[in-house]
PDB file of C-alpha atoms in Angstrom:
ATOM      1  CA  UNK A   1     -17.540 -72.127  75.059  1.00  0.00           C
ATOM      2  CA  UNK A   2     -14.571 -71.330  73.152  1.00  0.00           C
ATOM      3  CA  UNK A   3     -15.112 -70.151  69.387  1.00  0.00           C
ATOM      4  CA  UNK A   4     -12.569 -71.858  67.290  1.00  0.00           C
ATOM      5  CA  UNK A   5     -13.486 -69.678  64.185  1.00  0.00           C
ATOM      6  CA  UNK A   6     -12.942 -67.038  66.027  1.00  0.00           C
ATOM      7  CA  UNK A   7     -10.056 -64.310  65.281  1.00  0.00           C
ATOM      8  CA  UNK A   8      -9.814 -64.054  69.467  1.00  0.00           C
ATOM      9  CA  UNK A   9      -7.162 -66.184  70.530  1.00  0.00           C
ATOM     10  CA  UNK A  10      -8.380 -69.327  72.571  1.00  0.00           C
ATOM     11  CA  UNK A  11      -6.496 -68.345  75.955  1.00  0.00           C
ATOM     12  CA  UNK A  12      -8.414 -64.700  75.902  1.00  0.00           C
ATOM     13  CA  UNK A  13     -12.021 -66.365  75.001  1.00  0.00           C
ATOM     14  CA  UNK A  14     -10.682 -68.331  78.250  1.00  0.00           C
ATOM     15  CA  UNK A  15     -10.157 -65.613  80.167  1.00  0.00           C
ATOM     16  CA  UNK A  16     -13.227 -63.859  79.360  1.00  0.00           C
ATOM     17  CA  UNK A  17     -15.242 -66.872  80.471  1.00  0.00           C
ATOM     18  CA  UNK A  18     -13.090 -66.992  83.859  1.00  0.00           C
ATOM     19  CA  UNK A  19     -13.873 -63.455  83.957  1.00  0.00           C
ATOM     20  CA  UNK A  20     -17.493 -63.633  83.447  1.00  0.00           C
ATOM     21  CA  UNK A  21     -17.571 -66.648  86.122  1.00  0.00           C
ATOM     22  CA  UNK A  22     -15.914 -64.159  88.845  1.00  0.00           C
ATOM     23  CA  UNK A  23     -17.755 -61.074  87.918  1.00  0.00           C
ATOM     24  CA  UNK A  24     -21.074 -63.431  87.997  1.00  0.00           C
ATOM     25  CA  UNK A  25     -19.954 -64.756  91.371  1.00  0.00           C
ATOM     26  CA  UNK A  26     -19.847 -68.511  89.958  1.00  0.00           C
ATOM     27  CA  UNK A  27     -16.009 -68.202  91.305  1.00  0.00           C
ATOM     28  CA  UNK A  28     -16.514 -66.420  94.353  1.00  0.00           C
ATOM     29  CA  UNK A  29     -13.673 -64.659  96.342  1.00  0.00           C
ATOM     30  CA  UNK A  30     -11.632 -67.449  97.710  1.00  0.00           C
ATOM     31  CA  UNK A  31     -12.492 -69.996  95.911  1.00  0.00           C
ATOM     32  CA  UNK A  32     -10.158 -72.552  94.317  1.00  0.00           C
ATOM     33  CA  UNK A  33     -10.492 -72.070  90.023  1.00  0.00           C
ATOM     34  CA  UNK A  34     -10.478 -75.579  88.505  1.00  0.00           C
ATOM     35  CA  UNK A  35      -6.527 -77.189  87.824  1.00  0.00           C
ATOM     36  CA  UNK A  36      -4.981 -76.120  84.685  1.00  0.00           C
ATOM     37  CA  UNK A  37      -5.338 -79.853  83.113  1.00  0.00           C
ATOM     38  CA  UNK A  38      -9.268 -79.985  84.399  1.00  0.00           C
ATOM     39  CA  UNK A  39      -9.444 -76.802  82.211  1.00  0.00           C
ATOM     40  CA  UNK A  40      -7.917 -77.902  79.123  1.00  0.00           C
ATOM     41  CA  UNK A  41     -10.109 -80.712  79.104  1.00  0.00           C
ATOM     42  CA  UNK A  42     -13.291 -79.092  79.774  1.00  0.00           C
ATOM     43  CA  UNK A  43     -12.161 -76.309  76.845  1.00  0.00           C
ATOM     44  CA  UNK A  44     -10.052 -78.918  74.730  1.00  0.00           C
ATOM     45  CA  UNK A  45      -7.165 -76.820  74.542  1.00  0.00           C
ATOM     46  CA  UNK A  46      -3.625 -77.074  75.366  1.00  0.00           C
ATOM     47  CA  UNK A  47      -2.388 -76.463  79.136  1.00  0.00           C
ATOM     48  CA  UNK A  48      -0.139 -74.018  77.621  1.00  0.00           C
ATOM     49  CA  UNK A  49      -3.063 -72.104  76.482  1.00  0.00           C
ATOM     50  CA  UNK A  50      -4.628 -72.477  79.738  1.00  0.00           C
ATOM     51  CA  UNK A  51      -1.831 -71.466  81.802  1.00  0.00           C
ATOM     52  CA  UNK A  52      -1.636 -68.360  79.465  1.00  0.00           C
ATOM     53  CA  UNK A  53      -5.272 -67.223  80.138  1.00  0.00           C
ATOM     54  CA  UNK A  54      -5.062 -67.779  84.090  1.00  0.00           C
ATOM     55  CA  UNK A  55      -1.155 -65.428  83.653  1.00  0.00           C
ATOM     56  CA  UNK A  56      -3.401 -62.524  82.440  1.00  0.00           C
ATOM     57  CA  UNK A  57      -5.926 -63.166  85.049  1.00  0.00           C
ATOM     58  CA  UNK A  58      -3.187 -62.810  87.781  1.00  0.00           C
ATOM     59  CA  UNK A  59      -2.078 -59.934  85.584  1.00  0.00           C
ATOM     60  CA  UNK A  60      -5.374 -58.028  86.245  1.00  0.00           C
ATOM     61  CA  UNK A  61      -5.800 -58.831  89.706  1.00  0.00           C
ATOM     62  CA  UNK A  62      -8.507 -61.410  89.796  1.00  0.00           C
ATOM     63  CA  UNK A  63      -6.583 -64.116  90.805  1.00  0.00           C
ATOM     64  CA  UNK A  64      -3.931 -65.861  92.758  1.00  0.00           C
ATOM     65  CA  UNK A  65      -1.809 -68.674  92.258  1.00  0.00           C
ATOM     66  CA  UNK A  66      -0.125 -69.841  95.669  1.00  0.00           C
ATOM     67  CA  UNK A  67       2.951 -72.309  95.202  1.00  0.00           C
ATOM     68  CA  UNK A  68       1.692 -75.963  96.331  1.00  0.00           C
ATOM     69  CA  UNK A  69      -1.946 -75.293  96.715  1.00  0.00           C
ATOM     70  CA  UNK A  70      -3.513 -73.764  93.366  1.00  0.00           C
ATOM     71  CA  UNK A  71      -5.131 -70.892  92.170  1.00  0.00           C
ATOM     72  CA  UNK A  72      -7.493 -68.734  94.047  1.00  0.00           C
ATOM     73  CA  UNK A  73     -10.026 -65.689  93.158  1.00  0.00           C
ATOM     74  CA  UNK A  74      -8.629 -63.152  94.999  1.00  0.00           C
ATOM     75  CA  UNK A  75     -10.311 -61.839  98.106  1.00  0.00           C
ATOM     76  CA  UNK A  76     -11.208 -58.063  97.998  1.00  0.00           C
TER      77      UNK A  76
END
């Protein structure tokens, strides 16, 4: 869960718990990751927020967003 006392912003506890998920094989290589608005429900936070944490996942490779169909762990 997401540590609101924390002084780590909410979108990169997010995108540590992605990570962990992928790395752990809960998200497995071509698997869909949950919508942005399922997200920031489950973490009640802000689809901005969410959107920001899934950017730097991209960013580092571990996932894919494909126009029209979602967002993706990317196959290695």
């Amino acid at each position: 869960m997401v540590n609101r006392g924390s002084i780590v912003p909410p979108w990169q506890q997010l995108a540590g718990i992605l990570r962990g998920q992928i790395e752990a094989g809960e998200l497995a290589p071509g698997q869909r990751v949950p919508a942005i608005v399922r997200l920031a429900q489950e973490y009640d936070m802000a689809p901005g927020t969410v959107r920001k944490a899934l950017a730097a996942l991209r960013d580092e490779g571990l996932i894919e967003m494909r126009t029209g169909w979602g967002t993706f762990v990317r196959e290695t």
